[in-house]
PDB file of C-alpha atoms in Angstrom:
ATOM      1  CA  MET A 249      93.477  97.698  95.850  1.00  0.00           C
ATOM      2  CA  GLY A 250      93.279  96.516  99.406  1.00  0.00           C
ATOM      3  CA  HIS A 251      92.346  98.659 102.333  1.00  0.00           C
ATOM      4  CA  THR A 252      91.978 102.336 101.744  1.00  0.00           C
ATOM      5  CA  SER A 253      91.908 104.891 104.465  1.00  0.00           C
ATOM      6  CA  LYS A 254      88.391 106.094 105.132  1.00  0.00           C
ATOM      7  CA  ASN A 255      89.162 108.639 107.759  1.00  0.00           C
ATOM      8  CA  GLY A 256      88.042 111.521 105.605  1.00  0.00           C
ATOM      9  CA  LYS A 257      91.563 112.591 104.787  1.00  0.00           C
ATOM     10  CA  THR A 258      92.821 111.725 101.348  1.00  0.00           C
ATOM     11  CA  PRO A 259      95.486 113.413  99.257  1.00  0.00           C
ATOM     12  CA  ALA A 260      92.898 114.529  96.735  1.00  0.00           C
ATOM     13  CA  ASP A 261      90.599 116.422  99.048  1.00  0.00           C
ATOM     14  CA  GLY A 262      92.764 119.403  99.784  1.00  0.00           C
ATOM     15  CA  SER A 263      94.799 117.959 102.619  1.00  0.00           C
ATOM     16  CA  TYR A 264      98.566 118.488 102.626  1.00  0.00           C
ATOM     17  CA  ARG A 265      97.662 122.145 102.574  1.00  0.00           C
ATOM     18  CA  ASP A 266     100.731 122.974 104.589  1.00  0.00           C
ATOM     19  CA  MET A 267     103.271 121.200 102.384  1.00  0.00           C
ATOM     20  CA  PRO A 268     104.337 122.549  99.010  1.00  0.00           C
ATOM     21  CA  GLN A 269     103.987 120.328  95.981  1.00  0.00           C
ATOM     22  CA  ASP A 270     107.694 119.887  95.495  1.00  0.00           C
ATOM     23  CA  GLU A 271     110.032 116.932  95.252  1.00  0.00           C
ATOM     24  CA  ILE A 272     110.239 116.448  99.012  1.00  0.00           C
ATOM     25  CA  GLY A 273     106.465 116.554  99.411  1.00  0.00           C
ATOM     26  CA  ASN A 274     106.015 114.152  96.527  1.00  0.00           C
ATOM     27  CA  ARG A 275     108.571 111.745  97.948  1.00  0.00           C
ATOM     28  CA  LEU A 276     106.986 111.784 101.379  1.00  0.00           C
ATOM     29  CA  ARG A 277     103.596 110.967  99.931  1.00  0.00           C
ATOM     30  CA  ALA A 278     105.018 108.240  97.692  1.00  0.00           C
ATOM     31  CA  MET A 279     106.792 106.708 100.669  1.00  0.00           C
ATOM     32  CA  TYR A 280     103.553 106.609 102.653  1.00  0.00           C
ATOM     33  CA  ALA A 281     101.594 105.213  99.734  1.00  0.00           C
ATOM     34  CA  GLU A 282     103.977 102.259  99.524  1.00  0.00           C
ATOM     35  CA  VAL A 283     103.012 101.202 103.031  1.00  0.00           C
ATOM     36  CA  GLU A 284      99.355 102.209 102.841  1.00  0.00           C
ATOM     37  CA  ASN A 285      98.844 100.009  99.810  1.00  0.00           C
ATOM     38  CA  GLU A 286     100.195  96.957 101.599  1.00  0.00           C
ATOM     39  CA  ALA A 287      97.770  94.522 103.159  1.00  0.00           C
ATOM     40  CA  ILE A 288      97.457  94.942 106.907  1.00  0.00           C
ATOM     41  CA  PRO A 289      99.536  92.229 108.605  1.00  0.00           C
ATOM     42  CA  ALA A 290      97.480  89.240 109.760  1.00  0.00           C
ATOM     43  CA  LYS A 291      98.990  89.526 113.223  1.00  0.00           C
ATOM     44  CA  LEU A 292      97.479  92.964 113.608  1.00  0.00           C
ATOM     45  CA  LEU A 293      94.068  91.879 112.372  1.00  0.00           C
ATOM     46  CA  ASP A 294      94.172  88.916 114.764  1.00  0.00           C
ATOM     47  CA  LEU A 295      94.930  91.264 117.616  1.00  0.00           C
ATOM     48  CA  LEU A 296      91.907  93.403 116.785  1.00  0.00           C
ATOM     49  CA  GLU A 297      89.676  90.332 116.609  1.00  0.00           C
ATOM     50  CA  LYS A 298      90.937  89.130 119.973  1.00  0.00           C
ATOM     51  CA  LEU A 299      90.360  92.512 121.595  1.00  0.00           C
ATOM     52  CA  ASP A 300      86.882  92.637 120.141  1.00  0.00           C
ATOM     53  CA  ALA A 301      86.067  89.091 121.215  1.00  0.00           C
ATOM     54  CA  ALA A 302      87.365  89.696 124.725  1.00  0.00           C
ATOM     55  CA  GLU A 303      85.239  92.806 125.055  1.00  0.00           C
ATOM     56  CA  LYS A 304      82.115  91.017 123.900  1.00  0.00           C
ATOM     57  CA  ARG A 305      82.797  88.265 126.407  1.00  0.00           C
ATOM     58  CA  ASP A 306      83.159  90.794 129.187  1.00  0.00           C
ATOM     59  CA  GLU A 307      79.903  92.475 128.294  1.00  0.00           C
ATOM     60  CA  LYS A 308      77.985  89.296 128.954  1.00  0.00           C
TER      61      LYS A 308
ATOM     62  CA  MET B 294      77.999  97.446 106.902  1.00  0.00           C
ATOM     63  CA  SER B 295      74.884  96.966 108.959  1.00  0.00           C
ATOM     64  CA  GLU B 296      74.870 100.467 110.394  1.00  0.00           C
ATOM     65  CA  ASP B 297      75.799 103.956 109.279  1.00  0.00           C
ATOM     66  CA  ILE B 298      78.027 104.876 112.181  1.00  0.00           C
ATOM     67  CA  PRO B 299      81.230 102.848 112.117  1.00  0.00           C
ATOM     68  CA  THR B 300      82.076 100.954 115.264  1.00  0.00           C
ATOM     69  CA  PHE B 301      85.248 101.784 117.112  1.00  0.00           C
ATOM     70  CA  LYS B 302      86.798  98.657 115.651  1.00  0.00           C
ATOM     71  CA  GLN B 303      85.867  99.653 112.093  1.00  0.00           C
ATOM     72  CA  ALA B 304      87.238 103.147 112.543  1.00  0.00           C
ATOM     73  CA  LEU B 305      90.440 101.735 113.982  1.00  0.00           C
ATOM     74  CA  LEU B 306      90.775  99.341 111.084  1.00  0.00           C
ATOM     75  CA  ALA B 307      90.307 102.137 108.568  1.00  0.00           C
ATOM     76  CA  ALA B 308      93.010 104.205 110.241  1.00  0.00           C
ATOM     77  CA  LEU B 309      95.582 101.402 110.289  1.00  0.00           C
ATOM     78  CA  PRO B 310      97.188 101.809 106.830  1.00  0.00           C
ATOM     79  CA  SER B 311      98.098 105.409 107.469  1.00  0.00           C
ATOM     80  CA  LEU B 312      99.144 104.654 111.044  1.00  0.00           C
ATOM     81  CA  ARG B 313     101.497 101.923 109.832  1.00  0.00           C
ATOM     82  CA  ALA B 314     103.033 104.301 107.329  1.00  0.00           C
ATOM     83  CA  PHE B 315     103.646 106.847 110.075  1.00  0.00           C
ATOM     84  CA  ALA B 316     105.116 104.213 112.408  1.00  0.00           C
ATOM     85  CA  LEU B 317     107.482 102.910 109.778  1.00  0.00           C
ATOM     86  CA  SER B 318     108.598 106.338 108.657  1.00  0.00           C
ATOM     87  CA  LEU B 319     109.071 107.560 112.206  1.00  0.00           C
ATOM     88  CA  SER B 320     110.989 104.553 113.508  1.00  0.00           C
ATOM     89  CA  GLY B 321     112.723 103.680 110.252  1.00  0.00           C
ATOM     90  CA  ARG B 322     112.525  99.989 111.084  1.00  0.00           C
ATOM     91  CA  SER B 323     109.787  97.594 110.142  1.00  0.00           C
ATOM     92  CA  ASP B 324     110.112  95.348 113.225  1.00  0.00           C
ATOM     93  CA  ARG B 325     109.931  98.378 115.481  1.00  0.00           C
ATOM     94  CA  ALA B 326     107.025  99.788 113.496  1.00  0.00           C
ATOM     95  CA  ASP B 327     104.954  96.623 113.868  1.00  0.00           C
ATOM     96  CA  ASP B 328     105.499  96.618 117.624  1.00  0.00           C
ATOM     97  CA  LEU B 329     104.555 100.280 117.802  1.00  0.00           C
ATOM     98  CA  VAL B 330     101.332  99.817 115.897  1.00  0.00           C
ATOM     99  CA  GLN B 331     100.347  96.784 117.962  1.00  0.00           C
ATOM    100  CA  GLU B 332     100.983  98.565 121.202  1.00  0.00           C
ATOM    101  CA  THR B 333      99.071 101.584 119.943  1.00  0.00           C
ATOM    102  CA  VAL B 334      96.107  99.421 119.024  1.00  0.00           C
ATOM    103  CA  MET B 335      96.076  97.816 122.473  1.00  0.00           C
ATOM    104  CA  LYS B 336      96.324 101.148 124.232  1.00  0.00           C
ATOM    105  CA  ALA B 337      93.680 102.712 122.007  1.00  0.00           C
ATOM    106  CA  TRP B 338      91.363  99.805 122.646  1.00  0.00           C
ATOM    107  CA  ALA B 339      91.871 100.014 126.387  1.00  0.00           C
ATOM    108  CA  LYS B 340      90.992 103.687 126.467  1.00  0.00           C
ATOM    109  CA  GLN B 341      88.448 103.896 123.706  1.00  0.00           C
ATOM    110  CA  GLU B 342      86.044 105.674 126.062  1.00  0.00           C
ATOM    111  CA  SER B 343      88.394 108.644 125.977  1.00  0.00           C
ATOM    112  CA  PHE B 344      88.076 108.924 122.203  1.00  0.00           C
ATOM    113  CA  LYS B 345      85.567 111.609 121.343  1.00  0.00           C
ATOM    114  CA  LEU B 346      83.253 110.522 118.582  1.00  0.00           C
ATOM    115  CA  GLY B 347      83.379 112.827 115.605  1.00  0.00           C
ATOM    116  CA  THR B 348      86.939 113.888 116.263  1.00  0.00           C
ATOM    117  CA  ASN B 349      89.902 112.802 114.219  1.00  0.00           C
ATOM    118  CA  MET B 350      90.652 109.139 114.930  1.00  0.00           C
ATOM    119  CA  GLN B 351      93.890 109.341 112.973  1.00  0.00           C
ATOM    120  CA  ALA B 352      95.197 112.220 115.066  1.00  0.00           C
ATOM    121  CA  TRP B 353      94.216 110.441 118.262  1.00  0.00           C
ATOM    122  CA  LEU B 354      96.027 107.248 117.235  1.00  0.00           C
ATOM    123  CA  VAL B 355      99.093 109.089 116.007  1.00  0.00           C
ATOM    124  CA  THR B 356      99.292 110.864 119.367  1.00  0.00           C
ATOM    125  CA  ILE B 357      99.244 107.531 121.199  1.00  0.00           C
ATOM    126  CA  LEU B 358     101.783 106.024 118.821  1.00  0.00           C
ATOM    127  CA  ARG B 359     104.279 108.843 119.060  1.00  0.00           C
ATOM    128  CA  ASN B 360     104.074 108.916 122.856  1.00  0.00           C
ATOM    129  CA  THR B 361     104.686 105.178 122.867  1.00  0.00           C
ATOM    130  CA  PHE B 362     107.619 105.617 120.504  1.00  0.00           C
ATOM    131  CA  TYR B 363     109.318 108.235 122.638  1.00  0.00           C
ATOM    132  CA  SER B 364     108.805 106.384 125.894  1.00  0.00           C
ATOM    133  CA  GLN B 365     110.295 103.261 124.291  1.00  0.00           C
ATOM    134  CA  MET B 366     113.236 105.318 123.086  1.00  0.00           C
ATOM    135  CA  ARG B 367     113.810 106.630 126.572  1.00  0.00           C
ATOM    136  CA  LYS B 368     113.616 103.129 127.994  1.00  0.00           C
ATOM    137  CA  ARG B 369     115.856 101.439 125.493  1.00  0.00           C
ATOM    138  CA  GLY B 370     118.274 104.285 125.101  1.00  0.00           C
ATOM    139  CA  ARG B 371     118.946 105.923 121.829  1.00  0.00           C
ATOM    140  CA  GLU B 372     120.391 103.607 119.241  1.00  0.00           C
ATOM    141  CA  VAL B 373     123.508 105.032 117.754  1.00  0.00           C
ATOM    142  CA  GLN B 374     123.113 105.935 114.143  1.00  0.00           C
ATOM    143  CA  ASP B 375     126.620 106.269 112.888  1.00  0.00           C
ATOM    144  CA  THR B 376     125.701 106.280 109.246  1.00  0.00           C
ATOM    145  CA  GLU B 377     125.013 109.940 108.789  1.00  0.00           C
ATOM    146  CA  GLY B 378     128.566 110.955 108.007  1.00  0.00           C
ATOM    147  CA  ALA B 379     129.039 108.235 105.454  1.00  0.00           C
ATOM    148  CA  PHE B 380     125.667 108.913 103.984  1.00  0.00           C
ATOM    149  CA  THR B 381     126.298 112.602 103.574  1.00  0.00           C
ATOM    150  CA  ALA B 382     129.615 111.844 101.934  1.00  0.00           C
ATOM    151  CA  ARG B 383     128.036 109.425  99.546  1.00  0.00           C
ATOM    152  CA  LEU B 384     125.449 111.986  98.561  1.00  0.00           C
ATOM    153  CA  SER B 385     127.955 114.699  97.911  1.00  0.00           C
ATOM    154  CA  VAL B 386     127.973 113.712  94.253  1.00  0.00           C
ATOM    155  CA  PRO B 387     124.869 114.713  92.297  1.00  0.00           C
ATOM    156  CA  PRO B 388     122.321 111.916  91.871  1.00  0.00           C
ATOM    157  CA  SER B 389     123.123 109.869  88.806  1.00  0.00           C
ATOM    158  CA  HIS B 390     120.022 108.749  86.963  1.00  0.00           C
ATOM    159  CA  ASP B 391     118.728 111.938  85.374  1.00  0.00           C
ATOM    160  CA  GLY B 392     118.821 113.759  88.665  1.00  0.00           C
ATOM    161  CA  VAL B 393     115.961 111.712  90.030  1.00  0.00           C
ATOM    162  CA  MET B 394     116.831 110.716  93.541  1.00  0.00           C
ATOM    163  CA  ASP B 395     116.459 107.180  94.633  1.00  0.00           C
ATOM    164  CA  MET B 396     113.724 106.347  97.156  1.00  0.00           C
ATOM    165  CA  ALA B 397     116.266 104.504  99.284  1.00  0.00           C
ATOM    166  CA  ASP B 398     118.428 107.626  99.381  1.00  0.00           C
ATOM    167  CA  PHE B 399     115.436 109.668 100.369  1.00  0.00           C
ATOM    168  CA  LYS B 400     114.529 107.327 103.233  1.00  0.00           C
ATOM    169  CA  HIS B 401     118.097 107.278 104.399  1.00  0.00           C
ATOM    170  CA  ALA B 402     118.295 111.052 104.401  1.00  0.00           C
ATOM    171  CA  LEU B 403     115.002 111.195 106.280  1.00  0.00           C
ATOM    172  CA  SER B 404     116.294 108.812 108.931  1.00  0.00           C
ATOM    173  CA  SER B 405     119.282 111.053 109.535  1.00  0.00           C
ATOM    174  CA  LEU B 406     117.072 113.950 110.646  1.00  0.00           C
ATOM    175  CA  PRO B 407     116.540 114.592 114.351  1.00  0.00           C
ATOM    176  CA  ASP B 408     113.411 112.761 115.547  1.00  0.00           C
ATOM    177  CA  ASP B 409     111.401 115.900 116.230  1.00  0.00           C
ATOM    178  CA  GLN B 410     112.094 117.292 112.774  1.00  0.00           C
ATOM    179  CA  ARG B 411     111.375 114.021 110.998  1.00  0.00           C
ATOM    180  CA  GLU B 412     108.155 113.679 112.930  1.00  0.00           C
ATOM    181  CA  ALA B 413     106.989 117.194 112.079  1.00  0.00           C
ATOM    182  CA  LEU B 414     107.808 116.698 108.411  1.00  0.00           C
ATOM    183  CA  LEU B 415     105.915 113.392 108.307  1.00  0.00           C
ATOM    184  CA  LEU B 416     102.833 114.744 110.050  1.00  0.00           C
ATOM    185  CA  ILE B 417     102.574 117.719 107.704  1.00  0.00           C
ATOM    186  CA  GLY B 418     103.937 116.344 104.460  1.00  0.00           C
ATOM    187  CA  ALA B 419     102.844 112.714 104.524  1.00  0.00           C
ATOM    188  CA  SER B 420     100.046 112.233 107.055  1.00  0.00           C
ATOM    189  CA  GLY B 421      98.461 115.434 105.773  1.00  0.00           C
ATOM    190  CA  PHE B 422      97.742 117.065 109.113  1.00  0.00           C
ATOM    191  CA  SER B 423      97.541 120.828 109.382  1.00  0.00           C
ATOM    192  CA  TYR B 424     100.135 122.733 111.404  1.00  0.00           C
ATOM    193  CA  GLU B 425      97.512 123.162 114.110  1.00  0.00           C
ATOM    194  CA  GLU B 426      96.733 119.447 114.273  1.00  0.00           C
ATOM    195  CA  ALA B 427     100.419 118.539 114.299  1.00  0.00           C
ATOM    196  CA  ALA B 428     101.042 121.009 117.121  1.00  0.00           C
ATOM    197  CA  GLU B 429      98.306 119.373 119.150  1.00  0.00           C
ATOM    198  CA  ILE B 430      99.663 115.885 118.445  1.00  0.00           C
ATOM    199  CA  CYS B 431     103.172 116.909 119.488  1.00  0.00           C
ATOM    200  CA  ASP B 432     101.941 119.057 122.358  1.00  0.00           C
ATOM    201  CA  CYS B 433     103.900 122.079 121.222  1.00  0.00           C
ATOM    202  CA  ALA B 434     103.320 125.471 119.619  1.00  0.00           C
ATOM    203  CA  VAL B 435     102.308 125.849 115.973  1.00  0.00           C
ATOM    204  CA  GLY B 436     105.422 127.962 115.417  1.00  0.00           C
ATOM    205  CA  THR B 437     107.579 125.113 116.711  1.00  0.00           C
ATOM    206  CA  ILE B 438     106.077 122.714 114.154  1.00  0.00           C
ATOM    207  CA  LYS B 439     106.608 125.237 111.378  1.00  0.00           C
ATOM    208  CA  SER B 440     110.223 125.740 112.306  1.00  0.00           C
ATOM    209  CA  ARG B 441     110.873 121.985 112.617  1.00  0.00           C
ATOM    210  CA  VAL B 442     109.356 121.367 109.191  1.00  0.00           C
ATOM    211  CA  SER B 443     111.380 124.173 107.728  1.00  0.00           C
ATOM    212  CA  ARG B 444     114.639 122.895 109.219  1.00  0.00           C
ATOM    213  CA  ALA B 445     113.844 119.357 108.116  1.00  0.00           C
ATOM    214  CA  ARG B 446     113.239 120.508 104.556  1.00  0.00           C
ATOM    215  CA  THR B 447     116.423 122.544 104.454  1.00  0.00           C
ATOM    216  CA  LYS B 448     118.440 119.601 105.743  1.00  0.00           C
ATOM    217  CA  LEU B 449     116.883 117.197 103.240  1.00  0.00           C
ATOM    218  CA  GLN B 450     117.508 119.613 100.398  1.00  0.00           C
ATOM    219  CA  GLU B 451     121.150 119.787 101.429  1.00  0.00           C
ATOM    220  CA  LEU B 452     121.535 116.044 101.776  1.00  0.00           C
ATOM    221  CA  LEU B 453     119.776 115.299  98.532  1.00  0.00           C
ATOM    222  CA  GLN B 454     121.190 118.260  96.690  1.00  0.00           C
ATOM    223  CA  ILE B 455     117.930 119.755  95.657  1.00  0.00           C
ATOM    224  CA  SER B 456     117.257 123.409  96.082  1.00  0.00           C
ATOM    225  CA  GLY B 457     113.510 123.423  95.958  1.00  0.00           C
ATOM    226  CA  PRO B 458     110.717 123.424  93.425  1.00  0.00           C
ATOM    227  CA  SER B 459     112.347 125.626  90.802  1.00  0.00           C
ATOM    228  CA  ASP B 460     115.883 124.375  91.007  1.00  0.00           C
ATOM    229  CA  TYR B 461     116.039 120.660  91.329  1.00  0.00           C
ATOM    230  CA  GLY B 462     118.826 118.584  89.880  1.00  0.00           C
ATOM    231  CA  THR B 463     121.544 119.636  87.534  1.00  0.00           C
ATOM    232  CA  ASP B 464     120.178 118.833  84.110  1.00  0.00           C
ATOM    233  CA  PRO B 465     117.194 119.693  81.913  1.00  0.00           C
ATOM    234  CA  VAL B 466     115.700 116.239  82.350  1.00  0.00           C
ATOM    235  CA  SER B 467     115.121 116.601  86.070  1.00  0.00           C
ATOM    236  CA  GLN B 468     113.855 120.105  85.451  1.00  0.00           C
ATOM    237  CA  ARG B 469     111.203 118.644  83.205  1.00  0.00           C
ATOM    238  CA  VAL B 470     110.280 116.030  85.806  1.00  0.00           C
ATOM    239  CA  VAL B 471     109.761 118.758  88.338  1.00  0.00           C
ATOM    240  CA  SER B 472     107.721 120.978  86.077  1.00  0.00           C
ATOM    241  CA  ARG B 473     105.495 118.050  85.298  1.00  0.00           C
ATOM    242  CA  SER B 474     104.693 117.583  88.976  1.00  0.00           C
ATOM    243  CA  PHE B 475     103.413 121.128  89.102  1.00  0.00           C
ATOM    244  CA  ALA B 476     101.080 120.768  86.167  1.00  0.00           C
ATOM    245  CA  ASP B 477      97.455 120.665  87.162  1.00  0.00           C
TER     246      ASP B 477
END
Protein backbone atom coordinates (compact mmCIF):
# COMPACT_ATOMS: atom_id res chain seq x y z
CA MET A 1 0.00 0.00 0.00
CA GLY A 2 1.28 3.42 -0.87
CA HIS A 3 -0.31 6.64 0.20
CA THR A 4 -3.63 6.45 1.91
CA SER A 5 -5.92 9.37 2.36
CA LYS A 6 -5.78 10.70 5.89
CA ASN A 7 -8.35 13.39 5.58
CA GLY A 8 -10.71 11.71 7.99
CA LYS A 9 -12.98 10.44 5.26
CA THR A 10 -12.72 6.78 4.43
CA PRO A 11 -15.30 4.45 2.93
CA ALA A 12 -15.50 2.49 6.16
CA ASP A 13 -16.39 5.30 8.51
CA GLY A 14 -19.92 5.95 7.40
CA SER A 15 -19.21 8.28 4.52
CA TYR A 16 -21.04 7.74 1.23
CA ARG A 17 -24.14 8.16 3.33
CA ASP A 18 -25.94 9.73 0.42
CA MET A 19 -25.25 6.99 -2.13
CA PRO A 20 -26.98 3.63 -2.04
CA GLN A 21 -24.87 0.51 -1.93
CA ASP A 22 -25.79 -0.60 -5.41
CA GLU A 23 -23.86 -1.48 -8.54
CA ILE A 24 -23.37 2.14 -9.58
CA GLY A 25 -22.12 3.14 -6.13
CA ASN A 26 -19.80 0.16 -6.02
CA ARG A 27 -18.42 0.93 -9.46
CA LEU A 28 -17.79 4.56 -8.61
CA ARG A 29 -15.87 3.60 -5.50
CA ALA A 30 -13.89 0.93 -7.35
CA MET A 31 -13.00 3.43 -10.05
CA TYR A 32 -11.70 5.89 -7.45
CA ALA A 33 -9.79 3.21 -5.60
CA GLU A 34 -7.88 2.35 -8.77
CA VAL A 35 -6.45 5.86 -8.88
CA GLU A 36 -6.10 6.34 -5.13
CA ASN A 37 -3.95 3.25 -4.87
CA GLU A 38 -1.52 4.51 -7.49
CA ALA A 39 1.66 6.21 -6.37
CA ILE A 40 1.48 9.99 -6.62
CA PRO A 41 3.33 11.08 -9.77
CA ALA A 42 6.89 12.27 -9.11
CA LYS A 43 6.19 15.46 -11.03
CA LEU A 44 3.52 16.39 -8.53
CA LEU A 45 5.71 15.62 -5.54
CA ASP A 46 8.51 17.69 -7.08
CA LEU A 47 6.13 20.58 -7.49
CA LEU A 48 5.17 20.44 -3.82
CA GLU A 49 8.83 20.34 -2.79
CA LYS A 50 9.60 23.34 -4.97
CA LEU A 51 6.69 25.33 -3.57
CA ASP A 52 7.77 24.47 -0.06
CA ALA A 53 11.40 25.34 -0.72
CA ALA A 54 10.48 28.63 -2.35
CA GLU A 55 8.33 29.58 0.62
CA LYS A 56 11.08 28.78 3.09
CA ARG A 57 13.48 30.88 1.07
CA ASP A 58 11.07 33.79 1.10
CA GLU A 59 10.63 33.58 4.84
CA LYS A 60 14.30 34.25 5.39
CA MET B 1 6.04 13.31 12.17
CA SER B 2 7.65 15.78 14.51
CA GLU B 3 4.42 17.51 15.46
CA ASP B 4 0.80 16.59 16.01
CA ILE B 5 -0.77 19.17 13.75
CA PRO B 6 -0.01 18.41 10.11
CA THR B 7 1.55 21.20 8.11
CA PHE B 8 -0.29 22.58 5.14
CA LYS B 9 2.04 20.62 2.90
CA GLN B 10 1.34 17.36 4.74
CA ALA B 11 -2.40 17.90 4.60
CA LEU B 12 -2.17 18.68 0.90
CA LEU B 13 -0.14 15.56 0.30
CA ALA B 14 -2.66 13.41 2.14
CA ALA B 15 -5.50 14.81 0.06
CA LEU B 16 -3.79 14.19 -3.28
CA PRO B 17 -4.84 10.58 -4.00
CA SER B 18 -8.51 11.39 -3.71
CA LEU B 19 -8.07 14.66 -5.58
CA ARG B 20 -6.39 12.85 -8.47
CA ALA B 21 -9.23 10.36 -8.62
CA PHE B 22 -11.74 13.19 -8.80
CA ALA B 23 -9.74 15.01 -11.49
CA LEU B 24 -9.43 11.93 -13.64
CA SER B 25 -13.06 10.96 -13.28
CA LEU B 26 -14.27 14.49 -13.94
CA SER B 27 -12.10 15.19 -16.98
CA GLY B 28 -11.99 11.63 -18.29
CA ARG B 29 -8.45 12.15 -19.52
CA SER B 30 -5.27 11.44 -17.65
CA ASP B 31 -3.20 14.22 -19.28
CA ARG B 32 -5.90 16.74 -18.48
CA ALA B 33 -6.24 15.38 -14.96
CA ASP B 34 -2.54 15.79 -14.21
CA ASP B 35 -2.62 19.39 -15.39
CA LEU B 36 -5.70 20.05 -13.30
CA VAL B 37 -4.19 18.65 -10.14
CA GLN B 38 -0.94 20.56 -10.65
CA GLU B 39 -2.74 23.80 -11.21
CA THR B 40 -4.92 23.15 -8.18
CA VAL B 41 -1.87 22.52 -6.03
CA MET B 42 -0.26 25.77 -7.18
CA LYS B 43 -3.41 27.76 -6.58
CA ALA B 44 -4.00 26.14 -3.20
CA TRP B 45 -0.45 26.87 -2.18
CA ALA B 46 -0.72 30.48 -3.25
CA LYS B 47 -3.83 31.04 -1.20
CA GLN B 48 -3.21 28.75 1.72
CA GLU B 49 -3.95 31.61 4.12
CA SER B 50 -7.56 31.42 2.99
CA PHE B 51 -7.82 27.79 4.06
CA LYS B 52 -9.46 27.58 7.45
CA LEU B 53 -7.71 25.14 9.71
CA GLY B 54 -9.99 22.40 10.93
CA THR B 55 -12.23 22.58 7.89
CA ASN B 56 -12.32 20.00 5.16
CA MET B 57 -9.14 20.24 3.08
CA GLN B 58 -10.54 17.82 0.52
CA ALA B 59 -13.63 19.93 -0.07
CA TRP B 60 -11.53 23.07 -0.36
CA LEU B 61 -9.21 21.48 -2.94
CA VAL B 62 -12.06 19.95 -4.91
CA THR B 63 -13.69 23.39 -5.09
CA ILE B 64 -10.50 24.89 -6.53
CA LEU B 65 -10.06 22.01 -8.95
CA ARG B 66 -13.57 22.11 -10.33
CA ASN B 67 -13.46 25.88 -10.80
CA THR B 68 -10.18 25.45 -12.65
CA PHE B 69 -11.70 22.70 -14.77
CA TYR B 70 -14.69 24.76 -15.83
CA SER B 71 -12.68 27.88 -16.58
CA GLN B 72 -10.34 25.78 -18.74
CA MET B 73 -13.34 24.32 -20.52
CA ARG B 74 -14.67 27.77 -21.23
CA LYS B 75 -11.28 28.88 -22.51
CA ARG B 76 -10.57 25.91 -24.70
CA GLY B 77 -14.10 25.40 -25.88
CA ARG B 78 -15.96 22.23 -25.35
CA GLU B 79 -14.38 19.24 -27.01
CA VAL B 80 -16.86 17.41 -29.12
CA GLN B 81 -17.67 14.01 -27.79
CA ASP B 82 -19.26 12.25 -30.68
CA THR B 83 -19.05 8.81 -29.17
CA GLU B 84 -22.24 8.80 -27.20
CA GLY B 85 -24.47 7.56 -29.98
CA ALA B 86 -22.17 4.73 -30.89
CA PHE B 87 -21.65 3.88 -27.28
CA THR B 88 -25.34 3.72 -26.52
CA ALA B 89 -25.85 1.51 -29.54
CA ARG B 90 -23.10 -0.81 -28.48
CA LEU B 91 -24.60 -1.13 -25.04
CA SER B 92 -28.05 -1.93 -26.30
CA VAL B 93 -27.23 -5.61 -25.99
CA PRO B 94 -27.13 -6.95 -22.44
CA PRO B 95 -23.62 -7.22 -20.97
CA SER B 96 -22.08 -10.54 -21.86
CA HIS B 97 -19.99 -11.96 -19.05
CA ASP B 98 -22.56 -13.03 -16.48
CA GLY B 99 -24.20 -9.64 -16.53
CA VAL B 100 -21.23 -8.03 -14.85
CA MET B 101 -20.51 -4.81 -16.63
CA ASP B 102 -17.04 -4.00 -17.70
CA MET B 103 -15.22 -1.16 -15.92
CA ALA B 104 -14.34 0.36 -19.28
CA ASP B 105 -18.02 0.40 -20.22
CA PHE B 106 -18.84 2.03 -16.94
CA LYS B 107 -16.25 4.78 -17.43
CA HIS B 108 -17.43 5.35 -20.94
CA ALA B 109 -21.03 5.66 -19.83
CA LEU B 110 -19.94 8.05 -17.09
CA SER B 111 -18.09 10.23 -19.57
CA SER B 112 -21.23 10.55 -21.67
CA LEU B 113 -23.12 12.26 -18.84
CA PRO B 114 -23.43 16.05 -18.80
CA ASP B 115 -20.57 17.55 -16.76
CA ASP B 116 -22.78 18.83 -13.95
CA GLN B 117 -24.42 15.45 -13.49
CA ARG B 118 -21.16 13.52 -13.63
CA GLU B 119 -19.64 15.90 -11.13
CA ALA B 120 -22.54 15.57 -8.69
CA LEU B 121 -22.47 11.79 -8.95
CA LEU B 122 -18.72 11.69 -8.32
CA LEU B 123 -18.84 14.01 -5.34
CA ILE B 124 -21.59 12.02 -3.65
CA GLY B 125 -20.89 8.49 -4.79
CA ALA B 126 -17.10 8.40 -5.04
CA SER B 127 -15.59 11.29 -3.09
CA GLY B 128 -18.06 10.57 -0.29
CA PHE B 129 -19.23 14.12 0.32
CA SER B 130 -22.67 14.75 1.75
CA TYR B 131 -25.31 16.50 -0.35
CA GLU B 132 -24.70 19.62 1.73
CA GLU B 133 -20.95 19.56 1.14
CA ALA B 134 -21.41 18.92 -2.58
CA ALA B 135 -23.85 21.82 -2.81
CA GLU B 136 -21.30 24.10 -1.22
CA ILE B 137 -18.54 22.88 -3.54
CA CYS B 138 -20.71 23.43 -6.61
CA ASP B 139 -22.20 26.65 -5.26
CA CYS B 140 -25.75 25.49 -5.82
CA ALA B 141 -28.76 24.32 -3.83
CA VAL B 142 -28.86 20.93 -2.11
CA GLY B 143 -31.96 20.08 -4.15
CA THR B 144 -30.02 20.75 -7.35
CA ILE B 145 -27.32 18.26 -6.33
CA LYS B 146 -29.94 15.67 -5.45
CA SER B 147 -31.67 16.05 -8.77
CA ARG B 148 -28.38 15.91 -10.72
CA VAL B 149 -27.36 12.73 -8.91
CA SER B 150 -30.75 11.23 -9.55
CA ARG B 151 -30.66 12.06 -13.26
CA ALA B 152 -27.11 10.78 -13.55
CA ARG B 153 -28.07 7.48 -11.95
CA THR B 154 -31.10 7.06 -14.16
CA LYS B 155 -29.03 7.73 -17.27
CA LEU B 156 -26.30 5.30 -16.21
CA GLN B 157 -28.87 2.63 -15.44
CA GLU B 158 -30.29 3.08 -18.92
CA LEU B 159 -26.92 3.02 -20.62
CA LEU B 160 -25.69 0.04 -18.67
CA GLN B 161 -29.01 -1.72 -18.62
CA ILE B 162 -29.28 -2.09 -14.92
CA SER B 163 -32.45 -1.23 -13.12
CA GLY B 164 -31.14 -0.75 -9.64
CA PRO B 165 -30.22 -2.80 -6.61
CA SER B 166 -32.93 -5.44 -6.88
CA ASP B 167 -33.01 -5.91 -10.60
CA TYR B 168 -29.59 -5.96 -12.08
CA GLY B 169 -28.67 -8.01 -15.10
CA THR B 170 -30.69 -10.66 -16.82
CA ASP B 171 -29.55 -13.88 -15.21
CA PRO B 172 -29.36 -15.48 -11.77
CA VAL B 173 -25.59 -15.13 -11.66
CA SER B 174 -25.62 -11.35 -11.68
CA GLN B 175 -28.46 -11.44 -9.19
CA ARG B 176 -26.22 -13.35 -6.85
CA VAL B 177 -23.38 -10.89 -7.36
CA VAL B 178 -25.67 -8.07 -6.41
CA SER B 179 -27.09 -9.76 -3.36
CA ARG B 180 -23.59 -10.44 -2.17
CA SER B 181 -22.76 -6.74 -2.26
CA PHE B 182 -25.61 -6.09 0.12
CA ALA B 183 -24.54 -8.64 2.68
CA ASP B 184 -23.13 -7.09 5.80
